[in-house]
Every structure is written in structure tokens, then in C-alpha cells.
């Protein structure tokens, strides 16, 4: 293989290894964070709905103080709750206000997840395209796609 092809091949491989693969790892990690937020809000919504359904007015619970150290807490009035809205801010909501906020937040998180799905698919397509360019540089035969079910 001539020197020009060798250099081009090396640049393609570096682009995939140093740019596209780290971008893919980062996008997947960010998507996982959004999934975790979505789960947290879903759990909160279910807990509020359970409190409403069972007409709970007071509550005894364990509160995580940090480092997996828990303390027993009594909540004399459960009609208002504090919700973490981000950046370290908490807002006091009634149950209905909290459910409204949670539904809006869940919609936004669902849109973010869709955006990450598209971004991840785009990065994977770019990686596949570069690998196809490498295959052509090496003059390897194209991979044949499998027809029908694979068992």
C-alpha cells in the first residue's frame, strides 16, 4: 500500500478513535443521566398519586442524611411537598401543582431522550461511514447483508 493511502487510513482511524467513539460514549452517558431523571420523576409522581389515593395526611419515613446514614422523620402535614427543580433549588408545591410540574418535566425529558437517540444514531452512522471508507482504502470486499431470519 502506498504512503498516501497509509496516511489517509491512519487519519480515518484516529478520527474514529479520538473523536467519534468518545462522542458516542459521552452521548450515551448523558442519555443515561436523563433516563435516571425520568425514573426519579416517575417514582415521585407514583408516590404523590398513592398519597392522594390513600388520603394520607401524616407520614413517618426514613430520610437519607448522606453517606447512607438515615434518620427517622415525622411529616405532620403531607399536603405540601418540596420538589427539587434543579440547580439546588427546591419549590414547595401542593400535590396537584407537583403533578402538573412533573408531567411538564417528564415531557421535556422524553424530548431530550429522543434527541439523544437521534444523536447516538447519527454518531453510529458516521462511524460506519468512516469504516466503509477504510474498507474501500484497503480494497476489501463489501460485507454482504444476510437475507431472511438468522437462527
GROMACS .gro file of C-alpha atoms in nm:
model
  151
    1UNK     CA    1   0.000   0.000   0.000
    2UNK     CA    2   0.140   0.339  -0.090
    3UNK     CA    3   0.227   0.607   0.164
    4UNK     CA    4  -0.072   0.830   0.075
    5UNK     CA    5  -0.323   0.554   0.150
    6UNK     CA    6  -0.138   0.462   0.468
    7UNK     CA    7  -0.160   0.822   0.596
    8UNK     CA    8  -0.525   0.855   0.499
    9UNK     CA    9  -0.606   0.526   0.671
   10UNK     CA   10  -0.430   0.643   0.987
   11UNK     CA   11  -0.620   0.975   0.985
   12UNK     CA   12  -0.954   0.791   0.949
   13UNK     CA   13  -0.870   0.555   1.235
   14UNK     CA   14  -0.761   0.845   1.458
   15UNK     CA   15  -1.082   1.033   1.377
   16UNK     CA   16  -1.293   0.734   1.483
   17UNK     CA   17  -1.087   0.659   1.795
   18UNK     CA   18  -1.024   1.014   1.916
   19UNK     CA   19  -1.340   1.193   1.811
   20UNK     CA   20  -1.637   0.973   1.721
   21UNK     CA   21  -1.605   0.699   1.985
   22UNK     CA   22  -1.558   0.947   2.275
   23UNK     CA   23  -1.854   1.148   2.141
   24UNK     CA   24  -2.061   0.829   2.136
   25UNK     CA   25  -1.961   0.736   2.492
   26UNK     CA   26  -2.043   1.088   2.612
   27UNK     CA   27  -2.383   1.091   2.438
   28UNK     CA   28  -2.475   0.753   2.588
   29UNK     CA   29  -2.370   0.870   2.936
   30UNK     CA   30  -2.578   1.188   2.903
   31UNK     CA   31  -2.876   0.984   2.782
   32UNK     CA   32  -2.839   0.757   3.087
   33UNK     CA   33  -2.850   1.065   3.314
   34UNK     CA   34  -3.175   1.176   3.151
   35UNK     CA   35  -3.319   0.823   3.191
   36UNK     CA   36  -3.231   0.841   3.562
   37UNK     CA   37  -3.405   1.178   3.597
   38UNK     CA   38  -3.708   1.039   3.416
   39UNK     CA   39  -3.723   0.745   3.658
   40UNK     CA   40  -3.693   0.978   3.958
   41UNK     CA   41  -3.984   1.195   3.842
   42UNK     CA   42  -4.191   0.889   3.755
   43UNK     CA   43  -4.135   0.748   4.106
   44UNK     CA   44  -4.227   1.084   4.260
   45UNK     CA   45  -4.547   1.100   4.054
   46UNK     CA   46  -4.644   0.748   4.166
   47UNK     CA   47  -4.575   0.834   4.532
   48UNK     CA   48  -4.787   1.150   4.515
   49UNK     CA   49  -5.070   0.958   4.345
   50UNK     CA   50  -5.052   0.695   4.621
   51UNK     CA   51  -5.066   0.966   4.888
   52UNK     CA   52  -5.374   1.118   4.718
   53UNK     CA   53  -5.544   0.783   4.664
   54UNK     CA   54  -5.495   0.676   5.027
   55UNK     CA   55  -5.574   1.024   5.167
   56UNK     CA   56  -5.255   1.028   5.371
   57UNK     CA   57  -5.235   1.338   5.593
   58UNK     CA   58  -4.929   1.250   5.803
   59UNK     CA   59  -4.633   1.025   5.738
   60UNK     CA   60  -4.341   0.858   5.916
   61UNK     CA   61  -4.040   0.787   5.697
   62UNK     CA   62  -3.662   0.748   5.685
   63UNK     CA   63  -3.458   1.033   5.539
   64UNK     CA   64  -3.113   0.980   5.389
   65UNK     CA   65  -2.880   1.234   5.551
   66UNK     CA   66  -2.594   1.139   5.320
   67UNK     CA   67  -2.338   0.859   5.304
   68UNK     CA   68  -2.624   0.612   5.355
   69UNK     CA   69  -2.695   0.747   5.706
   70UNK     CA   70  -3.070   0.754   5.773
   71UNK     CA   71  -3.285   0.929   6.030
   72UNK     CA   72  -3.648   0.874   6.116
   73UNK     CA   73  -3.872   1.170   6.029
   74UNK     CA   74  -4.233   1.255   6.106
   75UNK     CA   75  -4.425   1.461   5.850
   76UNK     CA   76  -4.732   1.606   6.024
   77UNK     CA   77  -4.884   1.759   5.706
   78UNK     CA   78  -4.828   1.590   5.369
   79UNK     CA   79  -5.045   1.831   5.170
   80UNK     CA   80  -4.738   2.030   5.059
   81UNK     CA   81  -4.412   1.884   4.934
   82UNK     CA   82  -4.077   2.023   4.825
   83UNK     CA   83  -3.959   1.927   4.477
   84UNK     CA   84  -3.602   1.963   4.350
   85UNK     CA   85  -3.637   2.172   4.034
   86UNK     CA   86  -3.265   2.169   3.954
   87UNK     CA   87  -2.953   2.372   4.031
   88UNK     CA   88  -3.003   2.305   4.402
   89UNK     CA   89  -3.339   2.484   4.420
   90UNK     CA   90  -3.645   2.330   4.583
   91UNK     CA   91  -4.000   2.459   4.543
   92UNK     CA   92  -4.293   2.396   4.775
   93UNK     CA   93  -4.588   2.254   4.582
   94UNK     CA   94  -4.933   2.122   4.660
   95UNK     CA   95  -4.993   1.773   4.526
   96UNK     CA   96  -5.176   1.897   4.217
   97UNK     CA   97  -4.909   2.161   4.144
   98UNK     CA   98  -4.638   1.899   4.184
   99UNK     CA   99  -4.817   1.658   3.949
  100UNK     CA  100  -4.853   1.936   3.690
  101UNK     CA  101  -4.482   2.024   3.720
  102UNK     CA  102  -4.382   1.657   3.699
  103UNK     CA  103  -4.588   1.599   3.382
  104UNK     CA  104  -4.426   1.901   3.216
  105UNK     CA  105  -4.081   1.784   3.325
  106UNK     CA  106  -4.148   1.429   3.202
  107UNK     CA  107  -4.247   1.565   2.859
  108UNK     CA  108  -3.924   1.766   2.840
  109UNK     CA  109  -3.717   1.464   2.948
  110UNK     CA  110  -3.888   1.247   2.684
  111UNK     CA  111  -3.792   1.503   2.417
  112UNK     CA  112  -3.433   1.504   2.544
  113UNK     CA  113  -3.421   1.124   2.528
  114UNK     CA  114  -3.544   1.134   2.166
  115UNK     CA  115  -3.275   1.392   2.082
  116UNK     CA  116  -3.009   1.167   2.235
  117UNK     CA  117  -3.143   0.867   2.040
  118UNK     CA  118  -3.104   1.067   1.718
  119UNK     CA  119  -2.757   1.191   1.817
  120UNK     CA  120  -2.638   0.841   1.904
  121UNK     CA  121  -2.777   0.702   1.577
  122UNK     CA  122  -2.602   0.982   1.386
  123UNK     CA  123  -2.267   0.913   1.552
  124UNK     CA  124  -2.301   0.539   1.485
  125UNK     CA  125  -2.381   0.614   1.121
  126UNK     CA  126  -2.072   0.836   1.098
  127UNK     CA  127  -1.856   0.560   1.246
  128UNK     CA  128  -2.000   0.312   0.996
  129UNK     CA  129  -1.935   0.557   0.711
  130UNK     CA  130  -1.571   0.604   0.813
  131UNK     CA  131  -1.525   0.228   0.846
  132UNK     CA  132  -1.668   0.191   0.495
  133UNK     CA  133  -1.409   0.445   0.374
  134UNK     CA  134  -1.136   0.244   0.545
  135UNK     CA  135  -1.266  -0.073   0.382
  136UNK     CA  136  -1.250   0.092   0.040
  137UNK     CA  137  -0.897   0.218   0.106
  138UNK     CA  138  -0.790  -0.134   0.195
  139UNK     CA  139  -0.978  -0.261  -0.112
  140UNK     CA  140  -1.163  -0.524   0.090
  141UNK     CA  141  -1.483  -0.676  -0.049
  142UNK     CA  142  -1.807  -0.526   0.083
  143UNK     CA  143  -1.985  -0.716   0.357
  144UNK     CA  144  -2.290  -0.899   0.230
  145UNK     CA  145  -2.609  -0.844   0.423
  146UNK     CA  146  -2.787  -1.157   0.544
  147UNK     CA  147  -3.125  -1.219   0.384
  148UNK     CA  148  -3.405  -1.373   0.590
  149UNK     CA  149  -3.410  -1.475   0.956
  150UNK     CA  150  -3.087  -1.572   1.129
  151UNK     CA  151  -3.106  -1.861   1.377
   0.00000   0.00000   0.00000
